[in-house]
mmCIF file with all atom_site columns, C-alpha atoms in Angstrom:
data_model
loop_
_atom_site.group_PDB
_atom_site.id
_atom_site.type_symbol
_atom_site.label_atom_id
_atom_site.label_alt_id
_atom_site.label_comp_id
_atom_site.label_asym_id
_atom_site.label_entity_id
_atom_site.label_seq_id
_atom_site.pdbx_PDB_ins_code
_atom_site.Cartn_x
_atom_site.Cartn_y
_atom_site.Cartn_z
_atom_site.occupancy
_atom_site.B_iso_or_equiv
_atom_site.pdbx_formal_charge
_atom_site.auth_seq_id
_atom_site.auth_comp_id
_atom_site.auth_asym_id
_atom_site.auth_atom_id
_atom_site.pdbx_PDB_model_num
ATOM 1   C CA . MET A 1 1   ? 0.046   -0.102 -0.083 1.00 0.00 ? 258 MET A CA 1
ATOM 2   C CA . VAL A 1 2   ? 1.344   3.314  -1.206 1.00 0.00 ? 259 VAL A CA 1
ATOM 3   C CA . LEU A 1 3   ? 1.043   6.615  0.870  1.00 0.00 ? 260 LEU A CA 1
ATOM 4   C CA . GLU A 1 4   ? -1.892  7.822  -1.262 1.00 0.00 ? 261 GLU A CA 1
ATOM 5   C CA . GLN A 1 5   ? -3.713  4.862  -0.732 1.00 0.00 ? 262 GLN A CA 1
ATOM 6   C CA . VAL A 1 6   ? -3.206  4.953  3.043  1.00 0.00 ? 263 VAL A CA 1
ATOM 7   C CA . LEU A 1 7   ? -4.414  8.621  3.014  1.00 0.00 ? 264 LEU A CA 1
ATOM 8   C CA . ASP A 1 8   ? -7.475  7.740  1.209  1.00 0.00 ? 265 ASP A CA 1
ATOM 9   C CA . SER A 1 9   ? -8.263  4.900  3.464  1.00 0.00 ? 266 SER A CA 1
ATOM 10  C CA . LEU A 1 10  ? -7.822  7.364  6.313  1.00 0.00 ? 267 LEU A CA 1
ATOM 11  C CA . ARG A 1 11  ? -10.149 9.851  4.590  1.00 0.00 ? 268 ARG A CA 1
ATOM 12  C CA . LYS A 1 12  ? -12.779 7.109  4.396  1.00 0.00 ? 269 LYS A CA 1
ATOM 13  C CA . GLY A 1 13  ? -12.519 6.387  8.262  1.00 0.00 ? 270 GLY A CA 1
ATOM 14  C CA . LYS A 1 14  ? -10.386 3.155  8.297  1.00 0.00 ? 271 LYS A CA 1
ATOM 15  C CA . ASP A 1 15  ? -8.405  2.719  11.508 1.00 0.00 ? 272 ASP A CA 1
ATOM 16  C CA . LEU A 1 16  ? -5.039  4.045  11.219 1.00 0.00 ? 273 LEU A CA 1
ATOM 17  C CA . GLU A 1 17  ? -3.196  0.930  12.817 1.00 0.00 ? 274 GLU A CA 1
ATOM 18  C CA . GLU A 1 18  ? -5.024  -1.316 10.470 1.00 0.00 ? 275 GLU A CA 1
ATOM 19  C CA . VAL A 1 19  ? -4.251  0.554  7.525  1.00 0.00 ? 276 VAL A CA 1
ATOM 20  C CA . LEU A 1 20  ? -0.510  0.805  8.634  1.00 0.00 ? 277 LEU A CA 1
ATOM 21  C CA . ARG A 1 21  ? -0.478  -3.012 9.309  1.00 0.00 ? 278 ARG A CA 1
ATOM 22  C CA . ASP A 1 22  ? -1.153  -3.750 5.966  1.00 0.00 ? 279 ASP A CA 1
ATOM 23  C CA . SER A 1 23  ? 1.480   -1.570 4.378  1.00 0.00 ? 280 SER A CA 1
ATOM 24  C CA . LYS A 1 24  ? 5.234   -1.497 3.943  1.00 0.00 ? 281 LYS A CA 1
ATOM 25  C CA . TRP A 1 25  ? 7.410   0.052  6.333  1.00 0.00 ? 282 TRP A CA 1
ATOM 26  C CA . GLN A 1 26  ? 8.544   2.503  3.885  1.00 0.00 ? 283 GLN A CA 1
ATOM 27  C CA . THR A 1 27  ? 4.675   3.794  3.670  1.00 0.00 ? 284 THR A CA 1
ATOM 28  C CA . PHE A 1 28  ? 4.895   4.349  7.518  1.00 0.00 ? 285 PHE A CA 1
ATOM 29  C CA . GLU A 1 29  ? 8.118   6.571  7.001  1.00 0.00 ? 286 GLU A CA 1
ATOM 30  C CA . GLU A 1 30  ? 6.245   8.525  4.214  1.00 0.00 ? 287 GLU A CA 1
ATOM 31  C CA . LEU A 1 31  ? 3.280   9.016  6.309  1.00 0.00 ? 288 LEU A CA 1
ATOM 32  C CA . VAL A 1 32  ? 5.297   10.335 9.154  1.00 0.00 ? 289 VAL A CA 1
ATOM 33  C CA . ALA A 1 33  ? 7.028   12.773 6.708  1.00 0.00 ? 290 ALA A CA 1
ATOM 34  C CA . HIS A 1 34  ? 3.671   13.960 5.063  1.00 0.00 ? 291 HIS A CA 1
ATOM 35  C CA . VAL A 1 35  ? 2.511   14.642 8.722  1.00 0.00 ? 292 VAL A CA 1
ATOM 36  C CA . LEU A 1 36  ? 5.706   16.835 9.089  1.00 0.00 ? 293 LEU A CA 1
ATOM 37  C CA . GLU A 1 37  ? 5.095   18.601 5.986  1.00 0.00 ? 294 GLU A CA 1
ATOM 38  C CA . GLN A 1 38  ? 1.770   19.561 6.804  1.00 0.00 ? 295 GLN A CA 1
ATOM 39  C CA . HIS A 1 39  ? 3.352   21.254 9.864  1.00 0.00 ? 296 HIS A CA 1
ATOM 40  C CA . SER A 1 40  ? 5.812   23.208 7.398  1.00 0.00 ? 297 SER A CA 1
ATOM 41  C CA . TYR A 1 41  ? 8.813   21.213 7.861  1.00 0.00 ? 298 TYR A CA 1
ATOM 42  C CA . LYS A 1 42  ? 11.149  20.348 5.235  1.00 0.00 ? 299 LYS A CA 1
ATOM 43  C CA . THR A 1 43  ? 11.625  16.670 5.339  1.00 0.00 ? 300 THR A CA 1
ATOM 44  C CA . ARG A 1 44  ? 14.567  14.449 4.063  1.00 0.00 ? 301 ARG A CA 1
ATOM 45  C CA . LEU A 1 45  ? 14.053  10.611 3.884  1.00 0.00 ? 302 LEU A CA 1
ATOM 46  C CA . HIS A 1 46  ? 16.754  8.254  4.631  1.00 0.00 ? 303 HIS A CA 1
ATOM 47  C CA . PHE A 1 47  ? 19.269  10.981 5.416  1.00 0.00 ? 304 PHE A CA 1
ATOM 48  C CA . ARG A 1 48  ? 22.823  9.511  5.337  1.00 0.00 ? 305 ARG A CA 1
ATOM 49  C CA . PHE A 1 49  ? 25.914  10.876 7.221  1.00 0.00 ? 306 PHE A CA 1
ATOM 50  C CA . SER A 1 50  ? 29.111  10.006 8.613  1.00 0.00 ? 307 SER A CA 1
ATOM 51  C CA . LYS A 1 51  ? 30.343  8.827  5.419  1.00 0.00 ? 308 LYS A CA 1
ATOM 52  C CA . GLY A 1 52  ? 27.159  6.804  4.720  1.00 0.00 ? 309 GLY A CA 1
ATOM 53  C CA . ARG A 1 53  ? 27.626  4.442  7.849  1.00 0.00 ? 310 ARG A CA 1
ATOM 54  C CA . ARG A 1 54  ? 24.746  6.245  9.539  1.00 0.00 ? 311 ARG A CA 1
ATOM 55  C CA . GLU A 1 55  ? 21.233  7.152  8.575  1.00 0.00 ? 312 GLU A CA 1
ATOM 56  C CA . ILE A 1 56  ? 18.087  8.793  10.012 1.00 0.00 ? 313 ILE A CA 1
ATOM 57  C CA . ASP A 1 57  ? 14.873  7.768  8.540  1.00 0.00 ? 314 ASP A CA 1
ATOM 58  C CA . ILE A 1 58  ? 13.765  11.232 8.436  1.00 0.00 ? 315 ILE A CA 1
ATOM 59  C CA . LEU A 1 59  ? 15.317  14.568 9.068  1.00 0.00 ? 316 LEU A CA 1
ATOM 60  C CA . ALA A 1 60  ? 13.024  17.511 9.484  1.00 0.00 ? 317 ALA A CA 1
ATOM 61  C CA . GLU A 1 61  ? 13.609  21.153 9.783  1.00 0.00 ? 318 GLU A CA 1
ATOM 62  C CA . LYS A 1 62  ? 11.527  24.220 10.190 1.00 0.00 ? 319 LYS A CA 1
ATOM 63  C CA . GLY A 1 63  ? 13.355  27.260 11.587 1.00 0.00 ? 320 GLY A CA 1
ATOM 64  C CA . LYS A 1 64  ? 15.445  26.708 14.661 1.00 0.00 ? 321 LYS A CA 1
ATOM 65  C CA . ASN A 1 65  ? 13.613  23.110 14.960 1.00 0.00 ? 322 ASN A CA 1
ATOM 66  C CA . CYS A 1 66  ? 15.875  20.344 13.671 1.00 0.00 ? 323 CYS A CA 1
ATOM 67  C CA . LEU A 1 67  ? 14.040  16.605 14.258 1.00 0.00 ? 324 LEU A CA 1
ATOM 68  C CA . ALA A 1 68  ? 15.911  13.359 13.884 1.00 0.00 ? 325 ALA A CA 1
ATOM 69  C CA . ILE A 1 69  ? 13.113  10.915 13.296 1.00 0.00 ? 326 ILE A CA 1
ATOM 70  C CA . GLU A 1 70  ? 13.349  6.919  13.540 1.00 0.00 ? 327 GLU A CA 1
ATOM 71  C CA . CYS A 1 71  ? 10.461  5.195  12.657 1.00 0.00 ? 328 CYS A CA 1
ATOM 72  C CA . LYS A 1 72  ? 9.468   1.903  14.280 1.00 0.00 ? 329 LYS A CA 1
ATOM 73  C CA . ARG A 1 73  ? 6.615   -0.031 12.864 1.00 0.00 ? 330 ARG A CA 1
ATOM 74  C CA . TRP A 1 74  ? 6.652   -2.418 16.016 1.00 0.00 ? 331 TRP A CA 1
ATOM 75  C CA . ARG A 1 75  ? 3.440   -3.257 17.793 1.00 0.00 ? 332 ARG A CA 1
ATOM 76  C CA . GLY A 1 76  ? 2.268   -5.430 20.278 1.00 0.00 ? 333 GLY A CA 1
ATOM 77  C CA . ARG A 1 77  ? 4.498   -8.205 21.527 1.00 0.00 ? 334 ARG A CA 1
ATOM 78  C CA . SER A 1 78  ? 7.189   -7.319 18.770 1.00 0.00 ? 335 SER A CA 1
ATOM 79  C CA . CYS A 1 79  ? 8.129   -4.542 21.044 1.00 0.00 ? 336 CYS A CA 1
ATOM 80  C CA . SER A 1 80  ? 9.357   -5.230 24.672 1.00 0.00 ? 337 SER A CA 1
ATOM 81  C CA . PRO A 1 81  ? 10.479  -2.258 26.852 1.00 0.00 ? 338 PRO A CA 1
ATOM 82  C CA . SER A 1 82  ? 14.324  -3.475 26.686 1.00 0.00 ? 339 SER A CA 1
ATOM 83  C CA . ARG A 1 83  ? 14.028  -3.374 22.766 1.00 0.00 ? 340 ARG A CA 1
ATOM 84  C CA . LEU A 1 84  ? 12.624  0.082  22.807 1.00 0.00 ? 341 LEU A CA 1
ATOM 85  C CA . ARG A 1 85  ? 15.209  1.102  25.297 1.00 0.00 ? 342 ARG A CA 1
ATOM 86  C CA . VAL A 1 86  ? 17.920  -0.087 22.907 1.00 0.00 ? 343 VAL A CA 1
ATOM 87  C CA . ALA A 1 87  ? 16.516  1.631  19.873 1.00 0.00 ? 344 ALA A CA 1
ATOM 88  C CA . ALA A 1 88  ? 16.421  4.960  21.624 1.00 0.00 ? 345 ALA A CA 1
ATOM 89  C CA . GLU A 1 89  ? 19.910  4.505  22.868 1.00 0.00 ? 346 GLU A CA 1
ATOM 90  C CA . GLU A 1 90  ? 21.099  3.873  19.600 1.00 0.00 ? 347 GLU A CA 1
ATOM 91  C CA . HIS A 1 91  ? 19.175  6.709  18.056 1.00 0.00 ? 348 HIS A CA 1
ATOM 92  C CA . LEU A 1 92  ? 20.459  8.962  20.595 1.00 0.00 ? 349 LEU A CA 1
ATOM 93  C CA . GLU A 1 93  ? 24.127  8.077  19.647 1.00 0.00 ? 350 GLU A CA 1
ATOM 94  C CA . LYS A 1 94  ? 23.235  8.750  15.907 1.00 0.00 ? 351 LYS A CA 1
ATOM 95  C CA . CYS A 1 95  ? 21.709  12.085 16.944 1.00 0.00 ? 352 CYS A CA 1
ATOM 96  C CA . LYS A 1 96  ? 24.983  13.097 18.919 1.00 0.00 ? 353 LYS A CA 1
ATOM 97  C CA . LEU A 1 97  ? 27.049  12.396 15.601 1.00 0.00 ? 354 LEU A CA 1
ATOM 98  C CA . LEU A 1 98  ? 24.507  14.358 13.664 1.00 0.00 ? 355 LEU A CA 1
ATOM 99  C CA . GLU A 1 99  ? 24.731  17.227 15.820 1.00 0.00 ? 356 GLU A CA 1
ATOM 100 C CA . ALA A 1 100 ? 28.415  17.630 15.800 1.00 0.00 ? 357 ALA A CA 1
ATOM 101 C CA . MET A 1 101 ? 28.184  17.344 11.619 1.00 0.00 ? 358 MET A CA 1
ATOM 102 C CA . LEU A 1 102 ? 25.534  19.993 11.518 1.00 0.00 ? 359 LEU A CA 1
ATOM 103 C CA . GLU A 1 103 ? 26.688  22.134 14.284 1.00 0.00 ? 360 GLU A CA 1
ATOM 104 C CA . ARG A 1 104 ? 23.136  22.503 15.844 1.00 0.00 ? 361 ARG A CA 1
ATOM 105 C CA . LYS A 1 105 ? 20.792  21.108 18.209 1.00 0.00 ? 362 LYS A CA 1
ATOM 106 C CA . VAL A 1 106 ? 19.045  17.963 16.839 1.00 0.00 ? 363 VAL A CA 1
ATOM 107 C CA . LEU A 1 107 ? 15.708  16.662 18.901 1.00 0.00 ? 364 LEU A CA 1
ATOM 108 C CA . PRO A 1 108 ? 15.745  12.880 18.731 1.00 0.00 ? 365 PRO A CA 1
ATOM 109 C CA . ILE A 1 109 ? 12.460  10.975 18.472 1.00 0.00 ? 366 ILE A CA 1
ATOM 110 C CA . LEU A 1 110 ? 11.028  7.789  17.772 1.00 0.00 ? 367 LEU A CA 1
ATOM 111 C CA . VAL A 1 111 ? 7.804   7.314  16.121 1.00 0.00 ? 368 VAL A CA 1
ATOM 112 C CA . THR A 1 112 ? 5.964   4.330  16.917 1.00 0.00 ? 369 THR A CA 1
ATOM 113 C CA . LEU A 1 113 ? 2.717   2.115  16.178 1.00 0.00 ? 370 LEU A CA 1
ATOM 114 C CA . LEU A 1 114 ? 2.569   1.592  19.912 1.00 0.00 ? 371 LEU A CA 1
ATOM 115 C CA . ASP A 1 115 ? -0.455  3.124  21.629 1.00 0.00 ? 372 ASP A CA 1
ATOM 116 C CA . ILE A 1 116 ? 1.139   4.555  24.384 1.00 0.00 ? 373 ILE A CA 1
ATOM 117 C CA . GLY A 1 117 ? 1.535   7.939  25.905 1.00 0.00 ? 374 GLY A CA 1
ATOM 118 C CA . LEU A 1 118 ? 4.041   10.500 24.861 1.00 0.00 ? 375 LEU A CA 1
ATOM 119 C CA . TYR A 1 119 ? 7.211   10.042 26.934 1.00 0.00 ? 376 TYR A CA 1
ATOM 120 C CA . THR A 1 120 ? 10.892  10.159 27.075 1.00 0.00 ? 377 THR A CA 1
ATOM 121 C CA . LEU A 1 121 ? 13.375  7.401  27.160 1.00 0.00 ? 378 LEU A CA 1
ATOM 122 C CA . SER A 1 122 ? 17.186  7.871  27.039 1.00 0.00 ? 379 SER A CA 1
ATOM 123 C CA . ASN A 1 123 ? 16.419  11.398 26.373 1.00 0.00 ? 380 ASN A CA 1
ATOM 124 C CA . VAL A 1 124 ? 14.567  10.505 23.197 1.00 0.00 ? 381 VAL A CA 1
ATOM 125 C CA . TYR A 1 125 ? 10.890  11.329 22.888 1.00 0.00 ? 382 TYR A CA 1
ATOM 126 C CA . VAL A 1 126 ? 8.884   8.278  21.915 1.00 0.00 ? 383 VAL A CA 1
ATOM 127 C CA . VAL A 1 127 ? 5.677   9.128  20.094 1.00 0.00 ? 384 VAL A CA 1
ATOM 128 C CA . PRO A 1 128 ? 2.809   7.107  18.992 1.00 0.00 ? 385 PRO A CA 1
ATOM 129 C CA . VAL A 1 129 ? 2.075   7.983  15.226 1.00 0.00 ? 386 VAL A CA 1
ATOM 130 C CA . PHE A 1 130 ? -1.504  8.513  16.498 1.00 0.00 ? 387 PHE A CA 1
ATOM 131 C CA . LYS A 1 131 ? -0.164  11.725 18.767 1.00 0.00 ? 388 LYS A CA 1
ATOM 132 C CA . LEU A 1 132 ? 2.376   12.944 16.336 1.00 0.00 ? 389 LEU A CA 1
ATOM 133 C CA . ASN A 1 133 ? 0.122   16.019 15.335 1.00 0.00 ? 390 ASN A CA 1
ATOM 134 C CA . GLU A 1 134 ? -0.220  16.574 19.040 1.00 0.00 ? 391 GLU A CA 1
ATOM 135 C CA . PHE A 1 135 ? 3.484   16.403 19.697 1.00 0.00 ? 392 PHE A CA 1
ATOM 136 C CA . LEU A 1 136 ? 4.291   18.764 16.786 1.00 0.00 ? 393 LEU A CA 1
ATOM 137 C CA . LEU A 1 137 ? 1.712   21.310 17.870 1.00 0.00 ? 394 LEU A CA 1
ATOM 138 C CA . GLY A 1 138 ? 3.282   21.144 21.409 1.00 0.00 ? 395 GLY A CA 1
ATOM 139 C CA . LEU A 1 139 ? 6.769   22.086 19.618 1.00 0.00 ? 396 LEU A CA 1
ATOM 140 C CA . GLU A 1 140 ? 5.298   24.990 18.147 1.00 0.00 ? 397 GLU A CA 1
ATOM 141 C CA . VAL A 1 141 ? 3.800   26.313 21.408 1.00 0.00 ? 398 VAL A CA 1
ATOM 142 C CA . MET A 1 142 ? 7.228   25.982 23.188 1.00 0.00 ? 399 MET A CA 1
ATOM 143 C CA . LYS A 1 143 ? 8.989   28.244 20.989 1.00 0.00 ? 400 LYS A CA 1
#
């Protein structure tokens, strides 16, 4: 399922998790980028750095905000707390390298399919895709 099909299904009232479950991981990343673009972020998918050895799923920039987003389509039993913690720690390490390269502050974010509240883990924001819009609106208020 491609992004346009996902958006069409959502417009028809289908459940987001159900639609994303039937799509490829690339479509999940494209949907997250689409939401960011609706908030006027400029996005780059699969941003490679450190001589191509590191990759951020989505680099999003808007004014002073620079977001480094790792998309995890995990759900249910496929995502234990320890697996999520390891992903957050690995993402934070990549973000530190990215900050040094860009010479600016980068906000590390994991976007998941898990229906959980917004929280931080190892200084990384963990944001359910269902709450991404709310999270981005909160960033605009904190300026």
